[in-house]
XYZ file of C-alpha atoms in Angstrom:
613
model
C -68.816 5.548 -16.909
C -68.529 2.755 -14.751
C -65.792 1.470 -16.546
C -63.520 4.904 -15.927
C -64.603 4.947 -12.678
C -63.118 1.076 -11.921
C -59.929 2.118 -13.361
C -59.556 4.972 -11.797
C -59.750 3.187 -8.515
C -57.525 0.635 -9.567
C -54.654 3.526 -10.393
C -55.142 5.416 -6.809
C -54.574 1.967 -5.186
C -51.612 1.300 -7.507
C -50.513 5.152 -6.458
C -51.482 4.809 -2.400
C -49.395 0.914 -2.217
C -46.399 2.893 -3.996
C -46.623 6.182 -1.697
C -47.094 4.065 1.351
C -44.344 1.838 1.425
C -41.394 4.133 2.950
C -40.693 3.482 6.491
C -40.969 5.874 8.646
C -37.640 7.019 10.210
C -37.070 10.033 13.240
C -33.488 10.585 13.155
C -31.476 13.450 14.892
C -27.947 14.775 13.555
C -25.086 17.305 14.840
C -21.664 18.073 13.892
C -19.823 15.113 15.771
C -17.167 18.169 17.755
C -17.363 21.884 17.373
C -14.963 24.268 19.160
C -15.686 26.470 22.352
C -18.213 29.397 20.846
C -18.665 27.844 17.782
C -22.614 27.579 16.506
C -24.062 24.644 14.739
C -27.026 23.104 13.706
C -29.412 20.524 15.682
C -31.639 18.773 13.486
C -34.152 16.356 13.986
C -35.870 14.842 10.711
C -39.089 12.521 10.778
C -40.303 10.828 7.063
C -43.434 11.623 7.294
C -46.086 14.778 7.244
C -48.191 13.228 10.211
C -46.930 14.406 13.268
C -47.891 15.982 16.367
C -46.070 16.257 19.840
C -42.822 16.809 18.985
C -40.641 17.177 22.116
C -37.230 18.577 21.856
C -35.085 16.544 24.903
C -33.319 19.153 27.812
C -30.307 20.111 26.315
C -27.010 20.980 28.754
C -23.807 22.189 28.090
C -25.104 24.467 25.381
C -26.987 27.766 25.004
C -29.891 27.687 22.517
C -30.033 30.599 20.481
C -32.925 29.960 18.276
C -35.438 27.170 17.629
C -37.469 25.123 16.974
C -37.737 26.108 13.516
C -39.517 23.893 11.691
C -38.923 23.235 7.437
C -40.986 20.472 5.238
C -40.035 18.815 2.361
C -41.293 16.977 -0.069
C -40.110 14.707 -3.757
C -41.229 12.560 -6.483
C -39.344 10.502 -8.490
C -39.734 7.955 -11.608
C -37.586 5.354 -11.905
C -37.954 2.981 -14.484
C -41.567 3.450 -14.664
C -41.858 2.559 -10.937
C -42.742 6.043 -8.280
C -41.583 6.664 -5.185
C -42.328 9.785 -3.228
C -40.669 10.791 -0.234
C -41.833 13.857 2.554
C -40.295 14.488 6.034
C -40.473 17.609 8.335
C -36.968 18.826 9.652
C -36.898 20.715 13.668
C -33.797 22.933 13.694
C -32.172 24.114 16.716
C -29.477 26.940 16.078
C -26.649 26.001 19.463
C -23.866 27.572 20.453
C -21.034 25.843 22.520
C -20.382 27.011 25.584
C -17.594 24.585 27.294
C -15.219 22.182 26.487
C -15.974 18.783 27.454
C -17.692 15.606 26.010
C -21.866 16.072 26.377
C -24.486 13.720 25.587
C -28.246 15.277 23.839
C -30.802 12.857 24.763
C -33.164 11.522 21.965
C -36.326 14.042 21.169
C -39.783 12.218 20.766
C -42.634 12.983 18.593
C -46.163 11.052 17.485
C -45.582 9.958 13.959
C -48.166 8.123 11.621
C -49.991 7.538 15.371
C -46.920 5.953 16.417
C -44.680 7.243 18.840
C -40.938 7.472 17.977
C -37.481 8.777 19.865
C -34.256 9.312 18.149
C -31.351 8.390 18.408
C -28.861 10.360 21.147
C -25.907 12.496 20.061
C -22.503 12.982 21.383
C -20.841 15.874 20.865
C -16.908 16.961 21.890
C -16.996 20.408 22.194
C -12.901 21.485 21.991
C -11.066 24.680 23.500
C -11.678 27.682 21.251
C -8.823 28.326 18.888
C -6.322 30.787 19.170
C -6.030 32.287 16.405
C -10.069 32.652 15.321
C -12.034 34.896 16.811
C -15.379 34.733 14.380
C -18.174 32.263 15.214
C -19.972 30.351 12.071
C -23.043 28.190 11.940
C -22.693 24.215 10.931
C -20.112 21.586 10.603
C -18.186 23.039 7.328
C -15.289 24.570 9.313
C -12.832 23.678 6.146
C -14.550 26.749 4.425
C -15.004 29.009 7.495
C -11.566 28.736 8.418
C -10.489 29.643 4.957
C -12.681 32.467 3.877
C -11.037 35.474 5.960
C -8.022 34.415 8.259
C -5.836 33.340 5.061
C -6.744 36.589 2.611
C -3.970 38.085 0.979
C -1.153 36.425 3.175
C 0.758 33.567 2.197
C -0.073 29.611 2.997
C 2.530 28.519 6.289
C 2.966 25.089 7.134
C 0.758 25.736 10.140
C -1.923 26.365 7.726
C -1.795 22.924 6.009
C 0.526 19.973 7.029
C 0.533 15.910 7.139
C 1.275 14.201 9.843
C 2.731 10.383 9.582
C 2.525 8.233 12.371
C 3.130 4.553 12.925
C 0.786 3.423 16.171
C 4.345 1.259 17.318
C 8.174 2.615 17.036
C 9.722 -0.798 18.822
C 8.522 -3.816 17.018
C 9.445 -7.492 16.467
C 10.482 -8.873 13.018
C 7.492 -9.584 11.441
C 5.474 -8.007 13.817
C 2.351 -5.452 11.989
C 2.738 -1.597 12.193
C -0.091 0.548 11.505
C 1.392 3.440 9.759
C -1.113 6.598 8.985
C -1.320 9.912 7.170
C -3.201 12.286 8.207
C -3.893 15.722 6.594
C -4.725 18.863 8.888
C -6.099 21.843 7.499
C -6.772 25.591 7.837
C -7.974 26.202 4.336
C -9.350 25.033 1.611
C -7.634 21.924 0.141
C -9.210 20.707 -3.053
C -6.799 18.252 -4.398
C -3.366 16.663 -4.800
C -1.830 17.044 -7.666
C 1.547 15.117 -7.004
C 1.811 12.327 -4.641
C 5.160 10.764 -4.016
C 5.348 7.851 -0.853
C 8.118 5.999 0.153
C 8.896 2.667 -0.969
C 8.677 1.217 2.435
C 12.085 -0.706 2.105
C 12.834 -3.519 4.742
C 8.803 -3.773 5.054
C 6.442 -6.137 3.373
C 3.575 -3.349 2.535
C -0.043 -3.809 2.149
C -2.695 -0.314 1.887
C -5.507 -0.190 4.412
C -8.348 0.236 1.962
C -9.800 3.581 3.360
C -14.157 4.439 2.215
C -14.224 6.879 -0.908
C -16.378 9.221 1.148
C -13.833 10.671 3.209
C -15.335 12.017 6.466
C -13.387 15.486 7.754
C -13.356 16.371 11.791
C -12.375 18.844 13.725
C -9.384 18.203 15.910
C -7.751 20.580 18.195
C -4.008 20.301 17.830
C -1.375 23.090 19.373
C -3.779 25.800 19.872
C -5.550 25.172 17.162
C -8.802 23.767 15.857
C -8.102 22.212 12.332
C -10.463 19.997 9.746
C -8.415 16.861 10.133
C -9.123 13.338 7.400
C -7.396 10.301 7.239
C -5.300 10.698 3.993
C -3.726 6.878 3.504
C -2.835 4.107 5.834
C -0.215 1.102 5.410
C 0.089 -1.962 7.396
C 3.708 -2.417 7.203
C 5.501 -5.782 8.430
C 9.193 -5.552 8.818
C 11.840 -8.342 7.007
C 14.897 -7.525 8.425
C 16.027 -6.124 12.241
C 17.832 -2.923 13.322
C 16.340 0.434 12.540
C 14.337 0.601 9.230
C 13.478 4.257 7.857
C 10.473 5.418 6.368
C 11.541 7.972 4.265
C 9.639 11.430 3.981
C 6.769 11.609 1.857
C 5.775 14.436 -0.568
C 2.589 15.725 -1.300
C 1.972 18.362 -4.215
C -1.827 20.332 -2.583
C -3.655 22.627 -5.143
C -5.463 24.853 -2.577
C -8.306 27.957 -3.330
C -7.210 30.787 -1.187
C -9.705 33.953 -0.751
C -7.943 37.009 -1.828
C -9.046 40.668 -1.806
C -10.799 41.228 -5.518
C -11.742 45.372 -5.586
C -12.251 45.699 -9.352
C -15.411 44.146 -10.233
C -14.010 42.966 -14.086
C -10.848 41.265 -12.765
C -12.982 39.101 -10.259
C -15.172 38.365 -13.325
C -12.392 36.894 -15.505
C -11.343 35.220 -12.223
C -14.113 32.817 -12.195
C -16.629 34.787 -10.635
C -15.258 34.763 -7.216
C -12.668 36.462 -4.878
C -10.332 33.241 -5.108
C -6.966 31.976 -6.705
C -5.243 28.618 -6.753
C -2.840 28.060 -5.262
C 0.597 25.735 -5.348
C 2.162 24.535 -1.958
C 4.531 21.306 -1.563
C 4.087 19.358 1.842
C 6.771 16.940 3.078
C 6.497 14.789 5.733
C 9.280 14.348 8.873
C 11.610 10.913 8.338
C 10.379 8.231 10.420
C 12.551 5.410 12.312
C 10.971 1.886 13.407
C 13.521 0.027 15.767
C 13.095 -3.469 14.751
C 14.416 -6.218 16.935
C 15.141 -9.748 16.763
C 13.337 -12.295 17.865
C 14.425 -13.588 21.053
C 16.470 -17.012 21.186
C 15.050 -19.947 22.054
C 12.812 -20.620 18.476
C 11.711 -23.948 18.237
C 12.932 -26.266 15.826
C 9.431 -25.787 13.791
C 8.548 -22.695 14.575
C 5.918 -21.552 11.717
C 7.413 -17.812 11.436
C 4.011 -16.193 12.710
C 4.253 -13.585 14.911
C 1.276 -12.459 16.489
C -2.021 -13.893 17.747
C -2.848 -17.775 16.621
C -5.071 -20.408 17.420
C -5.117 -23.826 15.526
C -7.719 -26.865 15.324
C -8.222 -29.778 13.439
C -10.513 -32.361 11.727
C -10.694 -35.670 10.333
C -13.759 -36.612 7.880
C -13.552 -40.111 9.013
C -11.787 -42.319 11.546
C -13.419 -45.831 9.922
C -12.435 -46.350 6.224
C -11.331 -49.014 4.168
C -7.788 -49.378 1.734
C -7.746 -46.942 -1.478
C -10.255 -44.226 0.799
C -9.083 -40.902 1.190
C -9.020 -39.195 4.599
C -8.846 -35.635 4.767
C -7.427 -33.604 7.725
C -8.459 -29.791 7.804
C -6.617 -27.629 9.901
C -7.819 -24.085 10.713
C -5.187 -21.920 11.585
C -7.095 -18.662 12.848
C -5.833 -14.962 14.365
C -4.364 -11.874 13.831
C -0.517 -11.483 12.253
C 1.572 -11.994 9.484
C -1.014 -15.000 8.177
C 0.434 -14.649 4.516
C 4.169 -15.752 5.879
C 2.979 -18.320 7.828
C 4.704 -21.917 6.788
C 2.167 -24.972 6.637
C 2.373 -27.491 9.980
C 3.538 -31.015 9.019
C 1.067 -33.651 9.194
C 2.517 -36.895 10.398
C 0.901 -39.663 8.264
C 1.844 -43.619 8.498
C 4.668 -44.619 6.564
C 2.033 -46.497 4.138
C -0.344 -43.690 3.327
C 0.039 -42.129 -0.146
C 0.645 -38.058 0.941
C -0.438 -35.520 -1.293
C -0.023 -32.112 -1.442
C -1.846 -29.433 0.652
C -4.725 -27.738 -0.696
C -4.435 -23.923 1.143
C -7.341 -21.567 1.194
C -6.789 -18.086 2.935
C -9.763 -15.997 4.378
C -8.572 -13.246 6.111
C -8.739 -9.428 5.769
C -6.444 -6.825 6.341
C -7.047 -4.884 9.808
C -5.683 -2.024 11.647
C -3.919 -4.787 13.726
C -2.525 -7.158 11.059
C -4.364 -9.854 8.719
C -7.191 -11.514 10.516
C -8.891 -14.377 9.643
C -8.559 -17.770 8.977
C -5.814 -19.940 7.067
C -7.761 -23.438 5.939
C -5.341 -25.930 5.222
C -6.427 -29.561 3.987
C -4.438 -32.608 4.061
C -5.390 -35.407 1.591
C -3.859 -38.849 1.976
C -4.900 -42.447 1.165
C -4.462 -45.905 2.858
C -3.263 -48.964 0.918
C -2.988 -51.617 3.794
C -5.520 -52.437 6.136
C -4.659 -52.099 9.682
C -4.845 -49.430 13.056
C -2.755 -46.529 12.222
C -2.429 -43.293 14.689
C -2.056 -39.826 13.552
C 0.133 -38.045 16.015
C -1.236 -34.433 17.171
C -0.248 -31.224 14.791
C 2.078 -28.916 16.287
C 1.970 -25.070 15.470
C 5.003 -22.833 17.270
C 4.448 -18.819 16.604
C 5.774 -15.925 18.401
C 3.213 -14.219 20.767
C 3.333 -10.503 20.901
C 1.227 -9.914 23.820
C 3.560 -12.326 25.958
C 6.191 -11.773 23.790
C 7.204 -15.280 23.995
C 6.874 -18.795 21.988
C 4.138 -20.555 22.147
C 3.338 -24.276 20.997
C 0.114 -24.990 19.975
C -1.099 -29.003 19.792
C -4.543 -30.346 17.768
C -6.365 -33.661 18.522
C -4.728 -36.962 17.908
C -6.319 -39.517 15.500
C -6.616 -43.315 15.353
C -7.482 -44.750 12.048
C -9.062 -47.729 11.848
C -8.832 -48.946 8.015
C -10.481 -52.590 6.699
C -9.787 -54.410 3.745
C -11.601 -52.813 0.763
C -11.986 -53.622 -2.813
C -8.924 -55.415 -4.367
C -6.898 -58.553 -4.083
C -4.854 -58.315 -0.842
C -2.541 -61.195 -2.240
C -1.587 -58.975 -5.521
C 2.397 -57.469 -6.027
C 1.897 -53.831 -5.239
C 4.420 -51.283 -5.790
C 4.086 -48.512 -4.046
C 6.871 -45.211 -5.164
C 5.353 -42.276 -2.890
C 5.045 -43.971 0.478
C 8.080 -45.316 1.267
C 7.525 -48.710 1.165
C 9.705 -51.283 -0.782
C 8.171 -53.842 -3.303
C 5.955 -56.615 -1.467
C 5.059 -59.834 -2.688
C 2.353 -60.936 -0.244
C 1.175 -64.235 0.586
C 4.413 -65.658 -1.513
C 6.567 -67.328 1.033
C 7.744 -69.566 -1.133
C 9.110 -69.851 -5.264
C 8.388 -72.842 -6.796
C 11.230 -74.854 -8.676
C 10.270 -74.108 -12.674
C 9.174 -77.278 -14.483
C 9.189 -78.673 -17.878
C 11.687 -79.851 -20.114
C 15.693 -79.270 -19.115
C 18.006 -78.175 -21.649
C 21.452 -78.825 -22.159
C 24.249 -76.290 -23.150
C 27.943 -77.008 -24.151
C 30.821 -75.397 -21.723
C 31.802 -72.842 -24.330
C 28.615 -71.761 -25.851
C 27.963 -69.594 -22.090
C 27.394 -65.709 -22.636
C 29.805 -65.222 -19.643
C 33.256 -64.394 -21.526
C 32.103 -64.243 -25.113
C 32.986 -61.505 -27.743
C 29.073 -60.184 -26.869
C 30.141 -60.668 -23.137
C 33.165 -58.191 -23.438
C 31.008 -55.672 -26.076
C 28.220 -55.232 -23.547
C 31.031 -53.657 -21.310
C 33.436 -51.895 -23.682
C 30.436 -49.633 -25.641
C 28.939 -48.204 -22.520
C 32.180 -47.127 -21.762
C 33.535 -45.807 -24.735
C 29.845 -43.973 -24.914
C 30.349 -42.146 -21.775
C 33.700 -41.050 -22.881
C 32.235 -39.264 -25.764
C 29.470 -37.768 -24.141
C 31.618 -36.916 -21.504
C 33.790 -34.208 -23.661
C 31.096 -33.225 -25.521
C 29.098 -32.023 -22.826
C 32.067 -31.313 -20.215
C 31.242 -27.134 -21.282
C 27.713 -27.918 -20.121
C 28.584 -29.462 -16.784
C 30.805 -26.305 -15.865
C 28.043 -24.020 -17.188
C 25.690 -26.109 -14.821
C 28.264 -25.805 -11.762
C 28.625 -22.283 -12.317
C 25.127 -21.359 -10.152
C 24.917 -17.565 -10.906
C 25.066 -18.086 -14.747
C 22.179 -20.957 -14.562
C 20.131 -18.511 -12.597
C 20.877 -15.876 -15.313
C 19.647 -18.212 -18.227
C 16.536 -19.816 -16.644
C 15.288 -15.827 -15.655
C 13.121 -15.609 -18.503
C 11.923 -19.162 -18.281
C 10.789 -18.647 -14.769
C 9.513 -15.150 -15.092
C 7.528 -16.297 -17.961
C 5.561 -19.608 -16.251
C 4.931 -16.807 -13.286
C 3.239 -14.731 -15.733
C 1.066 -17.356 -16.972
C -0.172 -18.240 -13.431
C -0.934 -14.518 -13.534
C -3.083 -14.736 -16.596
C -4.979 -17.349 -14.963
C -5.557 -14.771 -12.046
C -6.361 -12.477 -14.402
C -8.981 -14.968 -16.137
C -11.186 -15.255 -13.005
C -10.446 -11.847 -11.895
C -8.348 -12.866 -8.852
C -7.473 -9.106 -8.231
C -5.096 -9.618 -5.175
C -3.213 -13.102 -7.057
C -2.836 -11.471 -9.850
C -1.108 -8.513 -8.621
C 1.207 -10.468 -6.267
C 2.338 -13.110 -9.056
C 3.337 -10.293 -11.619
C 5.123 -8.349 -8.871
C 7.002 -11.548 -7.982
C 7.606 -12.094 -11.742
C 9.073 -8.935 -12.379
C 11.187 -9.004 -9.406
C 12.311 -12.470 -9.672
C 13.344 -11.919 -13.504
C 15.532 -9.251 -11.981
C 17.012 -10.949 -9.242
C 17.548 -13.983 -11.448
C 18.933 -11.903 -14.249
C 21.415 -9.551 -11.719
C 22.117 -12.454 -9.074
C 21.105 -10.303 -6.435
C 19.036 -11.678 -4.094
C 15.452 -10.019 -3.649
C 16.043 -9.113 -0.100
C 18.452 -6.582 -1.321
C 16.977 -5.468 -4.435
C 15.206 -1.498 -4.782
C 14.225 0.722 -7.361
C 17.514 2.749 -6.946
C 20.003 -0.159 -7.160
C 17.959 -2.219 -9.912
C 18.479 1.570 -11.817
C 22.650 1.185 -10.978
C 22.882 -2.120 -11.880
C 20.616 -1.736 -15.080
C 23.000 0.890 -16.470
C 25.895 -1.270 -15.790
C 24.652 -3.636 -17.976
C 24.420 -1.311 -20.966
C 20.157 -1.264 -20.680
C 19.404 2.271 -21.745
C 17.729 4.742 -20.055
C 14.255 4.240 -21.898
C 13.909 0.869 -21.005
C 14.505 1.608 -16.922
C 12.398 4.063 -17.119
C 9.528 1.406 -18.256
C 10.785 -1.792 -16.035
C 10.293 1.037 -13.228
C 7.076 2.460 -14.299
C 5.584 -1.532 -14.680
C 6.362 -1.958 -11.096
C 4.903 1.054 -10.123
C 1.853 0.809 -12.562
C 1.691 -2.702 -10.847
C 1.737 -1.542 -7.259
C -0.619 1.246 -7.387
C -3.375 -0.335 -9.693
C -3.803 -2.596 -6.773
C -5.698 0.289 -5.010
C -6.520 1.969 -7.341
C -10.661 2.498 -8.204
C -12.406 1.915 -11.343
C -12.217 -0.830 -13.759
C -10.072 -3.346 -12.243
C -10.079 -5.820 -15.144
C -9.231 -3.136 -17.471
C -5.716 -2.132 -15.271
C -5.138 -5.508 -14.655
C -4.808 -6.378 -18.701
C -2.836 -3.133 -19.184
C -0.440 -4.330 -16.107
C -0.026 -7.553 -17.257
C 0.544 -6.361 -21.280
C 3.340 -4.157 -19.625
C 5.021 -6.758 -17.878
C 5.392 -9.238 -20.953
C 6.617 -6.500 -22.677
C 9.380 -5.105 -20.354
C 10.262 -8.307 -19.757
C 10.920 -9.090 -22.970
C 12.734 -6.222 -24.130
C 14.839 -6.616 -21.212
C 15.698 -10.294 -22.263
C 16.412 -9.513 -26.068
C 18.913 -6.339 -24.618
C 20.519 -8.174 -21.551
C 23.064 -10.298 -22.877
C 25.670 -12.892 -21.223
């Protein structure tokens, strides 16, 4: 007995420590804006069954038609063998709007758990009524309210549902970021796109604003009008060439349920069970023009081809070192702009410092106002001779938009101070990446060679012997001969459009291998921009058309030109649009990157074994 009784005290602790973990939480919501006699909902929702003294703040600008009505709830749920229960008790105030304006609620208060709590405040944006809706509904879900009665039986207009594209900036600098936005407003019930064609942004450098899957609907009064309103897709687009760039219309494919007058009971049976059909309706967006201008003259000689907001510092790991120790300069470059196009500054080492190549690592995100973030840059170099050597300060040049003007940006100076290390000082060293001839230190003088001295007779010198005369007359004649044989190589190799046409495939192919490495440590972003610069390259190279003027319609032209048939296109284009889109595209990102990248060796290929010169 006393046994049963132990462990039944041991499973109500277990039971009470798992029940009474939850925080409490007293948390108010309301739709964020309603329209001028619309009603909604005010709810405010404590976690826990022990309270007392709730307080409802004073509430102005709107007329309370019923409340406090008060709901609890309660759950239980086993998950993995572990329980959690939850309980809260919801207030609900039923308000109707009254005037259009911006109004604050104050937080409520209540005793909780013996603890007293407030809320958080709401705002609310109460909009002009709309013109063409006279009925009043309760909550936030105006998509379906607007849909349910207005619409029956009449067709969809383009007042009813439209998209709106807008770019925050219609006079830009090359290079300079535009935000560029579409936005879906509504007077029905959308459920879905079937068809979504955008433009291919050409003359812009494009990158996709990654947008949260839960898309979050308002209401938005817009010409008389109070519409459910979502951001649909936004592009940060950064222009490559000047004069005025077009965004061609976009088209949009909407699968909508519209409410429709149902009398016989049978036909709204085999209709689903409801009064509603679906229904087709094709949106396209107005053309829109971005005025691009030049930048202004005066660039200086370095300038780094940013064009935005920069800042730049720098840092040395040591100042004290001795010969054969690295010394690594970081430089931060760190703003908002194009930071992907930006060229590296030049490090000015000593002429005796072995220079190696930059190590680049970019952190920066893509923003509403351009990439931000930082662009590390480190600068490895080693000294071979002791001495005092100064690093001159790093200059940065970039194109400020909010001055619109150049600016030159300077780091820190260093002074190295490098002792002898490890090594003989007096040894030959020959040095081919610093610039430095062959030294022989500490050898001012060649001694006379001693030993024995031989003797040679006047005519047994090399100088004007048979072997004399051979050494000269074989090189030549060799040179001759290698000379016509490969004379059809040297024109092939002077003719520059036909050695970019043969080395296509070469190229496109050691791209695609830096891609599968991307692709091995799931580098989404590298991967995607080496296969896209593989497949355009091999095209450029293969055409001799330069990228700059390359698009999906010309690369068709010049494709059929060629003799490639139709088929084959038809799958170069799909690989680049396969490519672009998997980019953003959810789910399983390895699993679209190894179909991308299968696609691309295999266009590629095909297009190499049909292309022929």
């Amino acid at each position: 007995m006393k046994k049963c009784l132990f462990i039944l005290a041991v499973l109500l602790t277990i039971s009470i420590s798992t029940f009474a973990d939850n925080e409490v939480t007293f948390t108010a919501s309301a739709p964020e804006a309603v329209a001028v006699g619309d009603q909604f909902r005010l709810s405010y929702t404590v976690t826990t069954q022990k309270v007392k003294d709730f307080r409802a703040p004073s509430i102005k600008g709107f007329e309370v038609l019923m409340g406090p009505s008060r709901s609890e709830q309660n759950s239980v749920q086993i998950i993995n063998g572990k329980t959690t229960a939850t309980s809260s008790i919801t207030f609900t105030y039923i308000l109707m709007a009254t005037a259009e304006g911006d109004f604050t609620i104050p937080g409520a208060t209540i005793v909780a758990d013996g603890n007293q709590m407030i809320t958080n405040s709401l705002k609310i944006k109460v909009l002009p009524a709309d013109q063409g809706n006279s009925g009043n509904s309760i909550g936030n879900s105006g998509k379906e309210r607007n849909s349910s009665t207005r619409l029956s039986g009449k067709a969809i207009s383009n007042d009813d549902l439209f998209i709106t594209v807008t770019a925050n900036k219609t006079t830009v600098y090359e290079q300079e970021a535009v935000l560029l936005t579409y936005k879906i407003y509504t007077l029905v019930d959308l459920r879905m796109f079937d068809n979504v064609k955008l433009p291919d942004f050409k003359g812009f450098h494009s990158q996709e604003i990654e947008l949260p899957n839960d898309r979050r609907w308002g209401l938005e009064h817009y010409k008389g009008r109070n519409y459910q309103t979502t951001i649909y897709r936004q592009f940060l687009l950064f222009p490559q060439q000047t004069g005025k760039l077009a965004i061609e219309p976009a088209r949009f494919d909407a699968s909508i349920a519209q409410a429709v007058q149902v009398d016989d009971p049978f036909e709204a049976f085999f209709n689903g069970g409801g009064n509603y059909v679906e229904v087709k309706k094709t949106i396209m967006t107005p053309q829109l023009s971005i005025d691009v201008k030049p930048l202004p003259a005066g660039k200086p000689a370095d300038f780094s081809g940013g064009v935005g907001d920069f800042e730049i510092t720098s840092s040395i790991n040591a100042t004290d070192i001795k010969t054969n120790d690295a010394v690594t300069i970081k430089v931060v470059i760190s703003g908002t702009g194009n930071m992907k196009l930006l060229s590296n500054p030049e490090v000015k080492f000593p002429d005796d410092f072995e220079v190696y190549d930059p190590k680049v690592d970019n952190k920066f995100r893509l923003t509403n106002a351009g990439l931000s973030g930082n662009k590390v840059i480190e600068y490895l170099a080693i000294s071979r001779n002791p001495g005092t050597y100064k690093i001159p300060a790093i200059k940065f040049s970039y194109f400020d938009i909010k001055s619109k003007s150049y600016k030159v940006l300077f780091t820190d100076e260093y002074e190295l101070h490098v002792g002898k290390g490890v090594g003989n000082a007096g040894q030959a060293i020959a040095d081919f990446t610093n610039k430095e001839a062959l030294k022989i230190l500490n050898e001012d003088i060649r001694f006379i060679k001693l030993g024995d001295v031989k003797l040679l007779h006047k005519n047994s010198f090399f100088g004007g012997s048979i072997a004399y005369w051979l050494f000269y007359i074989v090189p030549a004649l060799a040179f001759v001969v290698f000379f016509i044989i490969y004379r059809k190589q040297i024109a092939a190799n002077g003719n520059v459009a036909r050695m970019r046409t043969k080395r296509a495939n070469r190229v496109a192919v050691k791209r695609l291998k830096l891609a599968g490495k991307f692709l091995a440590d799931s580098k989404k972003d590298e991967f995607y921009d080496e296969v896209l610069k593989a497949l355009w390259g091999y095209i450029s190279d293969k055409l001799n058309i330069p990228v700059s003027r390359l698009s999906k319609d010309n690369i068709e032209d010049e494709l059929c030109d060629y003799g490639v048939n139709e088929a084959l296109i038809k799958d170069f284009l799909d690989t680049l649009d396969n490519c672009e889109f998997a980019r953003f595209a959810p789910g399983n990102d390895d699993q679209a990157m190894d179909k991308v990248y299968s696609a691309a060796l295999e266009v590629i290929s095909k297009m190499e074994n049909t292309i022929k010169h």
